[in-house]
XYZ file of C-alpha atoms in Angstrom:
379
model
C 51.552 50.112 66.596
C 53.889 52.449 68.533
C 52.688 56.044 68.700
C 55.739 57.339 66.799
C 55.234 54.952 63.850
C 53.264 56.429 60.965
C 50.639 54.084 59.506
C 51.113 53.728 55.747
C 48.820 51.887 53.365
C 50.094 48.703 51.748
C 49.729 48.944 47.953
C 48.304 45.439 47.513
C 45.723 46.020 50.231
C 44.599 49.120 48.364
C 44.125 46.969 45.279
C 42.320 44.171 47.118
C 40.009 46.598 48.907
C 39.138 48.306 45.629
C 38.635 45.077 43.700
C 36.452 43.616 46.457
C 34.040 46.486 45.791
C 34.085 45.821 42.052
C 35.543 49.281 41.441
C 37.983 50.709 38.951
C 40.660 53.197 39.983
C 38.546 56.043 38.658
C 35.681 54.977 40.928
C 37.936 55.263 43.980
C 39.109 58.712 42.884
C 35.509 59.833 42.365
C 34.467 58.611 45.818
C 37.469 60.290 47.447
C 36.766 63.585 45.677
C 33.122 63.445 46.766
C 34.248 63.146 50.383
C 37.138 65.602 50.103
C 35.227 68.480 48.568
C 35.277 70.456 45.349
C 38.898 71.557 45.786
C 40.189 67.978 46.070
C 43.246 67.161 43.993
C 42.616 63.401 44.083
C 42.597 61.856 40.617
C 42.727 58.456 38.957
C 46.460 59.025 38.485
C 46.832 59.479 42.253
C 45.062 56.159 42.905
C 47.231 54.452 40.294
C 50.450 55.723 41.881
C 49.227 54.756 45.364
C 48.408 51.209 44.239
C 51.781 50.839 42.537
C 53.612 51.912 45.697
C 55.013 55.070 44.103
C 53.094 57.343 46.462
C 52.769 56.734 50.220
C 49.256 56.996 51.660
C 49.129 58.010 55.315
C 47.526 60.412 57.779
C 44.415 62.239 56.612
C 44.792 60.871 53.101
C 44.747 57.306 54.488
C 41.531 58.068 56.382
C 40.036 59.571 53.236
C 41.011 56.512 51.201
C 39.534 54.166 53.815
C 36.281 56.095 54.066
C 35.877 56.097 50.299
C 36.278 52.307 50.186
C 34.190 51.684 53.285
C 36.892 49.830 55.232
C 38.771 50.691 58.443
C 42.133 52.289 57.780
C 43.779 49.406 59.670
C 42.840 47.045 56.851
C 44.635 49.165 54.276
C 47.841 49.142 56.326
C 47.817 45.384 56.881
C 50.863 43.425 55.733
C 49.602 39.991 54.734
C 50.347 37.658 51.869
C 47.500 36.989 49.504
C 46.586 33.778 47.755
C 46.350 33.263 44.040
C 48.104 30.910 41.671
C 50.548 28.379 43.061
C 50.636 27.496 46.764
C 47.335 28.436 48.333
C 45.690 28.202 44.938
C 42.225 29.689 44.588
C 39.740 27.296 43.008
C 36.320 27.998 41.609
C 33.740 26.015 39.721
C 32.947 28.457 36.919
C 32.364 29.129 33.261
C 35.424 30.344 31.402
C 33.232 33.199 30.118
C 33.221 34.899 33.536
C 34.832 38.293 33.014
C 38.310 38.874 34.416
C 37.233 41.883 36.557
C 34.549 39.710 38.180
C 37.098 37.017 38.969
C 39.430 39.603 40.484
C 36.569 40.844 42.665
C 35.765 37.302 43.799
C 39.427 36.561 44.546
C 39.680 39.810 46.498
C 36.597 38.887 48.540
C 38.180 35.522 49.360
C 41.468 37.118 50.408
C 39.719 39.645 52.634
C 37.542 36.884 54.099
C 40.757 35.137 55.146
C 41.726 38.302 57.015
C 38.296 38.580 58.629
C 38.169 34.956 59.764
C 41.707 35.048 61.168
C 40.664 37.894 63.449
C 37.271 36.479 64.371
C 38.429 32.949 65.186
C 41.499 33.974 67.178
C 41.164 32.367 70.605
C 37.900 30.561 69.838
C 37.977 26.881 70.911
C 37.186 24.528 68.026
C 36.731 20.787 67.713
C 38.355 19.504 64.520
C 37.821 15.791 64.033
C 39.856 15.251 60.855
C 41.979 17.078 58.336
C 41.767 17.473 54.583
C 44.417 15.142 53.152
C 46.565 15.861 50.120
C 46.131 13.041 47.596
C 48.136 13.383 44.407
C 46.265 12.302 41.285
C 48.447 10.933 38.497
C 48.625 8.120 35.938
C 48.402 5.604 38.780
C 45.692 7.187 40.957
C 42.399 8.456 39.542
C 40.093 11.141 40.979
C 37.626 8.369 41.775
C 40.264 6.534 43.798
C 41.117 9.790 45.586
C 37.450 10.137 46.585
C 37.429 6.555 47.849
C 40.604 7.236 49.881
C 38.990 10.281 51.444
C 35.860 8.333 52.365
C 38.014 5.650 53.961
C 40.231 8.127 55.854
C 37.229 10.031 57.199
C 35.335 6.840 58.043
C 32.343 7.709 55.878
C 29.893 4.837 55.423
C 28.704 3.726 52.021
C 25.704 5.313 50.357
C 24.595 8.954 50.407
C 26.444 11.493 52.562
C 24.101 13.261 54.970
C 25.799 16.669 54.778
C 28.800 17.819 52.770
C 29.075 21.004 54.819
C 29.144 18.956 58.037
C 32.079 16.815 56.904
C 33.928 19.899 55.640
C 33.445 21.726 58.938
C 34.439 18.631 60.906
C 37.753 18.776 59.019
C 38.324 22.410 59.986
C 36.776 23.897 56.864
C 35.018 27.247 57.061
C 32.025 27.630 54.765
C 30.282 30.943 54.172
C 27.661 32.202 51.727
C 28.672 35.342 49.868
C 27.253 37.277 46.920
C 29.827 36.400 44.265
C 27.789 36.695 41.062
C 24.108 36.804 40.194
C 22.896 33.269 40.990
C 22.005 31.157 37.963
C 19.380 28.426 37.768
C 20.216 24.798 37.098
C 22.146 24.308 33.890
C 21.612 21.675 31.242
C 24.053 19.265 32.819
C 27.211 20.645 31.247
C 30.489 20.457 33.155
C 30.835 24.251 33.225
C 28.481 26.313 35.365
C 28.547 29.905 36.635
C 30.627 30.673 39.714
C 28.892 28.633 42.385
C 31.785 28.691 44.864
C 35.395 29.666 45.386
C 37.781 27.903 47.756
C 41.313 27.839 49.102
C 43.299 25.395 51.192
C 46.411 27.356 52.107
C 49.041 25.467 54.140
C 48.850 26.518 57.789
C 45.402 28.081 57.425
C 41.826 26.876 57.712
C 40.328 25.682 54.419
C 37.746 28.193 53.198
C 34.797 27.763 50.847
C 32.683 30.726 49.783
C 29.364 29.579 48.340
C 27.616 31.908 45.964
C 24.494 33.084 47.792
C 21.395 31.873 45.998
C 22.952 28.817 44.367
C 20.149 26.256 43.943
C 20.171 23.495 46.530
C 19.890 21.000 43.674
C 23.427 21.935 42.637
C 24.973 22.995 45.945
C 26.134 19.605 47.231
C 27.903 18.760 43.978
C 29.550 22.190 44.042
C 30.798 21.629 47.599
C 32.123 18.181 46.713
C 33.799 19.689 43.651
C 35.581 22.287 45.801
C 36.601 19.588 48.276
C 38.090 17.669 45.352
C 40.217 20.690 44.462
C 41.468 20.996 48.028
C 42.335 17.300 48.192
C 43.941 16.890 44.761
C 45.221 20.237 43.490
C 48.038 21.998 45.316
C 49.292 23.376 41.984
C 47.314 24.254 38.832
C 46.436 21.340 36.557
C 45.020 21.630 33.009
C 42.351 18.999 33.734
C 41.569 20.085 37.271
C 37.929 20.983 36.593
C 37.176 17.603 35.048
C 39.095 15.860 37.817
C 37.140 17.745 40.498
C 33.875 16.785 38.805
C 34.908 13.111 38.711
C 35.931 13.291 42.385
C 32.612 14.888 43.332
C 30.577 12.319 41.424
C 32.387 9.422 43.109
C 32.240 11.024 46.564
C 28.507 11.698 46.363
C 27.520 8.674 44.294
C 30.089 5.871 44.822
C 30.012 3.510 41.872
C 29.778 0.367 44.003
C 26.802 1.774 45.919
C 24.785 3.488 43.210
C 25.303 1.196 40.235
C 22.549 -1.178 41.322
C 20.098 1.747 41.325
C 20.478 2.029 37.558
C 19.617 -1.591 36.825
C 16.543 -1.934 34.652
C 14.734 0.986 33.074
C 16.287 4.390 33.744
C 13.601 7.019 33.242
C 12.581 10.366 34.723
C 10.537 8.719 37.468
C 13.581 6.747 38.602
C 15.854 9.811 38.466
C 13.399 11.770 40.613
C 13.242 8.949 43.152
C 17.042 8.700 43.266
C 17.320 12.469 43.681
C 15.369 12.245 46.928
C 17.590 9.369 48.084
C 21.036 10.667 47.064
C 20.349 14.412 47.458
C 21.827 15.410 44.092
C 20.178 16.804 40.985
C 18.516 14.677 38.335
C 21.129 15.988 35.903
C 23.942 14.717 38.129
C 22.268 11.319 38.347
C 21.749 11.174 34.603
C 25.414 11.944 33.966
C 26.417 9.375 36.587
C 24.379 6.638 34.912
C 26.036 7.535 31.615
C 29.620 7.666 32.885
C 29.105 4.302 34.598
C 27.906 2.885 31.226
C 24.562 1.947 32.709
C 22.776 3.785 29.897
C 23.793 4.256 26.270
C 24.636 7.501 24.508
C 21.213 7.346 22.860
C 19.434 6.873 26.178
C 21.402 9.749 27.707
C 20.513 12.109 24.858
C 16.869 11.052 24.890
C 16.472 11.648 28.619
C 18.346 14.950 28.380
C 15.952 16.160 25.674
C 12.964 15.085 27.775
C 14.280 16.921 30.826
C 15.004 20.057 28.818
C 11.540 20.021 27.255
C 10.011 19.890 30.748
C 11.962 22.940 31.865
C 14.369 21.048 34.097
C 17.271 23.173 32.875
C 16.039 25.897 35.185
C 13.954 24.112 37.826
C 13.663 20.453 38.740
C 10.791 18.910 40.704
C 11.342 18.189 44.402
C 13.908 20.949 44.859
C 16.557 20.211 47.463
C 16.997 22.556 50.411
C 20.462 24.168 50.532
C 22.727 22.995 53.346
C 23.522 25.638 55.953
C 27.020 26.255 57.353
C 27.254 26.612 61.140
C 30.923 26.723 62.186
C 31.662 30.415 61.589
C 28.410 31.607 63.111
C 29.025 29.351 66.125
C 32.456 30.968 66.578
C 30.951 34.458 66.371
C 28.233 33.502 68.866
C 30.870 32.094 71.224
C 32.711 35.404 71.219
C 29.466 37.315 71.779
C 28.696 35.015 74.711
C 32.167 35.613 76.184
C 32.217 39.378 76.395
C 32.670 40.647 72.851
C 30.225 43.031 71.241
C 29.548 43.814 67.601
C 31.939 46.759 67.534
C 34.837 44.746 68.945
C 34.176 41.848 66.581
C 34.037 44.241 63.646
C 37.424 45.636 64.681
C 38.815 42.098 64.910
C 37.560 41.374 61.402
C 38.809 44.735 60.080
C 35.315 45.639 58.977
C 32.940 48.426 59.810
C 30.154 47.386 62.198
C 27.367 47.677 59.640
C 29.157 45.488 57.111
C 30.221 43.005 59.792
C 26.592 42.705 60.887
C 25.492 42.132 57.307
C 28.141 39.496 56.566
C 28.297 37.594 59.838
C 25.039 38.186 61.697
C 22.422 38.826 59.052
C 21.818 38.825 55.338
C 24.446 37.559 52.871
C 23.436 40.275 50.401
C 26.160 42.852 49.904
C 25.384 46.256 51.325
C 25.358 49.145 48.854
C 28.672 50.969 48.934
C 26.858 54.135 49.960
C 25.744 52.342 53.132
C 29.202 51.297 54.248
C 31.168 54.406 53.342
C 31.292 57.298 55.771
C 31.821 60.988 55.503
C 35.247 62.313 56.406
C 35.105 64.317 59.602
C 37.059 67.529 59.505
């Protein structure tokens, strides 16, 4: 930026930065006052006017704002479109009961991750073997057929897929683990689960999937396949998109023509456990698959579900699956470290402070306490 141009905060970046911390406007005002001293005139009304664009934020006040939120001031001045409804739709496999403020925080984290990855991956050589196709699902093409088309286009052999993360990353996808919500154990097999992941596939950008840190490995692969289904099928919101993504995921992970023979004969808990080790999906997913393929009756499905619940399989199944680990983003960061960058320069590229960059991209996926990433204003 030229020396004679005054840096001014962008209102929407102020909102995204605040929401990514899970804060209300009053929380920002309180943090700013704590840094500014007892005579500070910052109030919730000031934050509200700044976020609405009615009050410019620049100079010392911009630095104060940035320090309170724990981000570099450059992030707050960034002009960049965000993603939400419509083109670049954000998808998440979630319960409808998730509170709106939590969803706003998760969406803000995804939008800021887009900013971070754009800076970190700039100039990094990458090998992308395929692309995520857009396959419209309608009265003539089912989610199952969309999954079959994807398998064919990507040249995936029949049977279990070795790694969902690997095929996503081979198609240019960027997968990261982030603390979105408190991780929940396995559910009872219902279609709705807590927020296990959030994803976007914005035209002209890399597809991004944020996995909720701590999601059980028994559910992770289905969650990833579910998010991939959204990216393939849903460029605009659809009232049945969650059910469609579940159907896509089931067919992608357990193709009917390949798995149907496994359900011949007696379907019991011993068989489901054996198939879990073969197909790398939960026993609940296998039970639902046998039911949707009409290989077991409604009565058999209910009976097995009751048995599994009575054994505590709603929270923990035997032979837990290890979570898959993403590698593409860390490989890009390591490449830059090997080619002359240091942590401080990478943090600047990601528009993060070094301690938070280290936490997110080099170490733990647990969010740092806000007190750790904010800094005192230097007078």
